[in-house]
Coordinates of C-alpha atoms in Angstrom, one line a residue:
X232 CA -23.0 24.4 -48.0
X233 CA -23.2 28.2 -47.6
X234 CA -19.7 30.0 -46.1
X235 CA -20.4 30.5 -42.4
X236 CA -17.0 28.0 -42.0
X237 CA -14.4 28.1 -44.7
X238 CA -12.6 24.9 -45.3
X239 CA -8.9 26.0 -47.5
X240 CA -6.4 23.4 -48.3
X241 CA -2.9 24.2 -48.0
X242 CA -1.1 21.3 -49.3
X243 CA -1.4 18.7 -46.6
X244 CA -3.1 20.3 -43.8
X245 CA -6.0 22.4 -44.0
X246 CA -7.7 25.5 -42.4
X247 CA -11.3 26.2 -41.4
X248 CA -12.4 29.3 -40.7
X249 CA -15.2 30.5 -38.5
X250 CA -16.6 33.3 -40.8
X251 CA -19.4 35.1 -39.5
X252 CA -16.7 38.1 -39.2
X253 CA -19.8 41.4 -38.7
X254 CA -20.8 39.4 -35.8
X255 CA -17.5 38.4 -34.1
X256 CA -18.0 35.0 -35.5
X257 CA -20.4 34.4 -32.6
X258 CA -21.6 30.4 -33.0
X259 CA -25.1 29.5 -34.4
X260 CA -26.8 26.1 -35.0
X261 CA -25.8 27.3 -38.6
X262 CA -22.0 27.3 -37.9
X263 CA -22.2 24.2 -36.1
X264 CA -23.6 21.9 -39.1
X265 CA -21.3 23.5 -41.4
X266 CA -18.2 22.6 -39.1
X267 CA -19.9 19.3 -38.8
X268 CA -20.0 19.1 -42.0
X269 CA -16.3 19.9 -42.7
X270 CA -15.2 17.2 -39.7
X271 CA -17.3 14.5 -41.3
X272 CA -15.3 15.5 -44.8
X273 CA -12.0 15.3 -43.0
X274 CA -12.3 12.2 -41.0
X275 CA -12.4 10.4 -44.8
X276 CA -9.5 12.7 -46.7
X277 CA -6.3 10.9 -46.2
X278 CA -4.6 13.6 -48.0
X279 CA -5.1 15.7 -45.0
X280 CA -2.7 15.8 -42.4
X281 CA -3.5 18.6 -40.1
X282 CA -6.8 20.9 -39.1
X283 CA -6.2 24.3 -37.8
X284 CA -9.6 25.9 -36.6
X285 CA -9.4 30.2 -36.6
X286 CA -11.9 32.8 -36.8
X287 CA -12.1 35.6 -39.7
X288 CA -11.9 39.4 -39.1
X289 CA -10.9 40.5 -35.5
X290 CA -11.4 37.6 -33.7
X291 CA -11.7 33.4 -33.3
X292 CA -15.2 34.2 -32.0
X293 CA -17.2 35.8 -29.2
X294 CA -19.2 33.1 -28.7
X295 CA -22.4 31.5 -28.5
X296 CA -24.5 33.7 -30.1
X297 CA -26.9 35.1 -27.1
X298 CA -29.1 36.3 -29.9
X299 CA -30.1 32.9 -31.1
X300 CA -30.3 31.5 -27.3
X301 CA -32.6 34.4 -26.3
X302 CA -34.7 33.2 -29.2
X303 CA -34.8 29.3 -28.4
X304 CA -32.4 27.7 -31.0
X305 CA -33.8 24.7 -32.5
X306 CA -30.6 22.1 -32.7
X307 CA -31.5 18.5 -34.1
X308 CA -30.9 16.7 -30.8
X309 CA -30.0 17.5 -27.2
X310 CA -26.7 17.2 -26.6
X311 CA -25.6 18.0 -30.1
X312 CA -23.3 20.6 -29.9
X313 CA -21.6 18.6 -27.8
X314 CA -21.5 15.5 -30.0
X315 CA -20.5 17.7 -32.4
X316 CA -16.9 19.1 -30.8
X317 CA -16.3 16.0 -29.8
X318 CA -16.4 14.4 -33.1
X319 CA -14.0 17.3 -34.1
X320 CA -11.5 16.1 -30.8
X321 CA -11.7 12.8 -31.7
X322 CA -10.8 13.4 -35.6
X323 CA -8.0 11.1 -36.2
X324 CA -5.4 13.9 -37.1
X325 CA -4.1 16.5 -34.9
X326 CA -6.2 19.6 -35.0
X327 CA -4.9 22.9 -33.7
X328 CA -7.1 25.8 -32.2
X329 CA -5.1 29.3 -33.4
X330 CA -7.2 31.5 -31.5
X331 CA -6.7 35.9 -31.7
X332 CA -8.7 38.7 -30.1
X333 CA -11.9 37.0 -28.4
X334 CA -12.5 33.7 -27.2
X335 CA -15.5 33.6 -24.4
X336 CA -17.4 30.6 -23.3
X337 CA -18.9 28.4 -25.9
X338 CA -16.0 29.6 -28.0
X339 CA -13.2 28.8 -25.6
X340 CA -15.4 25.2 -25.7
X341 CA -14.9 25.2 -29.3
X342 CA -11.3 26.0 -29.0
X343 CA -10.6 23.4 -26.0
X344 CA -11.8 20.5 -28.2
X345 CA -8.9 20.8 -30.5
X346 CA -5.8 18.7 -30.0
X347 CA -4.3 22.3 -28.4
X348 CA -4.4 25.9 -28.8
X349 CA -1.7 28.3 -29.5
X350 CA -2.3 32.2 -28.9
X351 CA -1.3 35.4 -30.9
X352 CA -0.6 37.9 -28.1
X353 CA -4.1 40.0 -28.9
X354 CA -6.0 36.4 -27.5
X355 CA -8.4 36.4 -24.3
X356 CA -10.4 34.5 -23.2
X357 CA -13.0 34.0 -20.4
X358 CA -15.5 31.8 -19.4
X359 CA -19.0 33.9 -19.1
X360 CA -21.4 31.4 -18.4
X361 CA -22.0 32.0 -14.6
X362 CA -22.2 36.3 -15.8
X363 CA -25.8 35.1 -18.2
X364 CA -27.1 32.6 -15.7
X365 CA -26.2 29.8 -17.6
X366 CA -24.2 26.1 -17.3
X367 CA -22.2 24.7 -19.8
X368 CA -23.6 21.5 -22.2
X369 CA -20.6 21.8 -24.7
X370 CA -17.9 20.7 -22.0
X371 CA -16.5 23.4 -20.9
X372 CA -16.8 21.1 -16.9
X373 CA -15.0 18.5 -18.5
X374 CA -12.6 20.2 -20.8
X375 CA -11.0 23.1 -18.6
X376 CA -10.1 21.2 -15.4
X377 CA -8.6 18.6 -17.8
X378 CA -6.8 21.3 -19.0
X379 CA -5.4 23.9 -16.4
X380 CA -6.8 21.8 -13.3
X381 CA -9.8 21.9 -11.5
X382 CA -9.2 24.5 -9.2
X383 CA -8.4 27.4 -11.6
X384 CA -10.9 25.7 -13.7
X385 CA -13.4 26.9 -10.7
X386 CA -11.7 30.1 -10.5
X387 CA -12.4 31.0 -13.9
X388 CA -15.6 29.9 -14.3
X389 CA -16.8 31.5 -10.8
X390 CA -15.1 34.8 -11.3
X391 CA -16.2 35.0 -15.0
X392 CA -12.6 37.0 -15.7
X393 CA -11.2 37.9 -18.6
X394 CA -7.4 37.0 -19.4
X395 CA -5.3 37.9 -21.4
X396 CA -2.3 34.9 -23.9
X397 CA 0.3 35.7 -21.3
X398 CA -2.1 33.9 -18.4
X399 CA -3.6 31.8 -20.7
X400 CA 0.0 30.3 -21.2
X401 CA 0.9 30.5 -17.6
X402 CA -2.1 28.0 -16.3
X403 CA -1.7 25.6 -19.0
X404 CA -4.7 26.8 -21.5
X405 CA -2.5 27.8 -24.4
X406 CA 0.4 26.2 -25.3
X407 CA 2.6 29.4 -26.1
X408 CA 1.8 32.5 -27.7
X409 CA 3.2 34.3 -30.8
X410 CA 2.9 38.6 -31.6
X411 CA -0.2 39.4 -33.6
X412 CA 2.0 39.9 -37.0
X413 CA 3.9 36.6 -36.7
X414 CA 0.7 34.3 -35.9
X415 CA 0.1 33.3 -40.0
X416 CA 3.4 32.2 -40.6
X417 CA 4.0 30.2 -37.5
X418 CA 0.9 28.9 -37.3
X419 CA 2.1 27.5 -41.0
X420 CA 5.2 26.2 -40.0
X421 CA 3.7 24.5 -37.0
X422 CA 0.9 22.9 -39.7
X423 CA 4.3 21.8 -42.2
X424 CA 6.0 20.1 -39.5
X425 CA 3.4 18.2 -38.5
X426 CA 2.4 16.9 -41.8
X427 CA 6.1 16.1 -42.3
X428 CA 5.8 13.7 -39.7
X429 CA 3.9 10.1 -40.0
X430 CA -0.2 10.6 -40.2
X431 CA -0.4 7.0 -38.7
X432 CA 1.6 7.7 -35.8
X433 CA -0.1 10.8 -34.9
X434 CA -3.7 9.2 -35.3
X435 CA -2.3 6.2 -33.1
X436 CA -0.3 8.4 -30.2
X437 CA -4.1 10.4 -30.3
X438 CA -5.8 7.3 -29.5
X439 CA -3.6 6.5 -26.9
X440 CA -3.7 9.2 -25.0
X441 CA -7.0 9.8 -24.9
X442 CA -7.7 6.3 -24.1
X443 CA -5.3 6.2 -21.0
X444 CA -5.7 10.0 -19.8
X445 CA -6.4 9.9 -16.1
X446 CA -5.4 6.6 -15.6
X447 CA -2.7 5.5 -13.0
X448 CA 0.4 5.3 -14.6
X449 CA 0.9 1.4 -14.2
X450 CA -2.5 0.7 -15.9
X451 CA -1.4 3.4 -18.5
X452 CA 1.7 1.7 -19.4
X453 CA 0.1 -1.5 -19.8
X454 CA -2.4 -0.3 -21.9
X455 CA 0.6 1.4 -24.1
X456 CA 2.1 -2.0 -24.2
X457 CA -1.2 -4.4 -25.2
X458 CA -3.1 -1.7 -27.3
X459 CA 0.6 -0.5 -29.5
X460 CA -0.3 0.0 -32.7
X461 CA 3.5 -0.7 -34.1
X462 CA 4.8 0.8 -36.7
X463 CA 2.8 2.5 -39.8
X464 CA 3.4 1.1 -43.1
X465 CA 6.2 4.1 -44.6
X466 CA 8.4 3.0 -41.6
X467 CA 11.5 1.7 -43.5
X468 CA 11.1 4.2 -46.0
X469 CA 11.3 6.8 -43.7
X470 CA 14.3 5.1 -41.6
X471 CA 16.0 5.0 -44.9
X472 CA 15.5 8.4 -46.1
X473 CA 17.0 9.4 -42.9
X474 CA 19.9 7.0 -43.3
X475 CA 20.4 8.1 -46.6
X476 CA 20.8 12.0 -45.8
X477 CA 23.9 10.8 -43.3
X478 CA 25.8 9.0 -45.7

């Protein structure tokens, strides 16, 4: 594996790094299997607890690279950038899109395929396909309505407009956002307190939800009830820790 996405361990969670920083880490087929790669790597680490996905240099990334589509990139299947993201979202671990300066169209795919996305206050984003006379095939239609609603979904991806954390918070894209020279450390802190948390609750409550999202909320709640998981296996150790620090 060459070094077009960095995979760096921190101690329970780990970071990967879209790296193709001279070109605004704008996506290739190249990219692509190396993030592959890393997801297939990660679904069998148990010592991993977290993913956070970022972008070296100025920016998460540009996007698709327009280079490679002008050219007719060869990718081993249809559909399989696609496939790809989705095995990333359905990585049984939370994984966490920490997104600064860019992130247009097949990047803001990338970035919507995490579990959530949190902003440093340089951050925008945009949906461009409509602006190069293209669709989207990495989810983008399904994603982005899912996310902010289908209307300012259409909005965005009509208008082609550029926006900046502050909106991308306000609709519902971004979770919050955090100043430029802050973003490392919380983005840490975010990955620590995860981790300190129960790995088998987090990969159940992911299943859940995305297994019931869109559902009414009485077919939901049975499926909560039938399809429970019930309690990991460091339950009573962790009930007693807690006991034992308020004695």
């Amino acid at each position: 594996m060459s070094d077009l996405v960095l995979r760096e361990d921190q101690g329970g969670w780990t970071v990967l790094t879209l790296n193709r920083p001279d070109k605004l880490n704008s996506l290739t087929v190249g990219m692509f299997r190396e993030l592959r790669n890393h997801i297939a790597d990660l679904r069998k680490d148990d010592s991993i607890g977290c993913v956070v996905l970022r972008g070296a240099g100025k920016c998460f990334s540009a996007g698709h690279d327009l280079g490679d589509i002008a050219e007719g990139e060869k990718v081993p299947s249809f559909g399989w950038h696609s496939e790809t993201l989705r095995l990333m979202e359905k990585l049984p671990k939370p994984v966490i899109a920490a997104v600064h300066g860019h992130c247009y169209t097949g990047a803001l795919e990338v970035a919507l395929a995490a579990d959530f996305i949190i902003a440093a206050d340089s951050a925008r984003f945009g949906d461009t396909h409509s602006k190069w006379a293209l669709t989207p095939i990495w989810g983008m239609s399904q994603r982005l309505p899912r996310r902010v609603g289908i209307a300012t979904a259409k909005r965005l991806m009509f208008s082609a407009d550029m926006f900046d954390a502050e909106e991308a918070v306000r609709i519902g894209l971004a979770e919050y956002s955090v100043p430029l020279e802050k973003f490392d450390g919380e983005i840490a802190s975010l990955a620590e307190r995860i981790v300190a948390n129960s790995g088998f609750s987090h990969a159940a409550n992911k299943r859940l939800l995305e297994a019931t999202d869109n559902d009414a909320l009485d077919a939901g709640l049975q499926w909560e009830v039938l399809e429970n998981e019930g309690h990991g296996p460091d339950m009573n150790e962790r009930i007693a820790a807690f006991m034992g620090k308020g004695k």
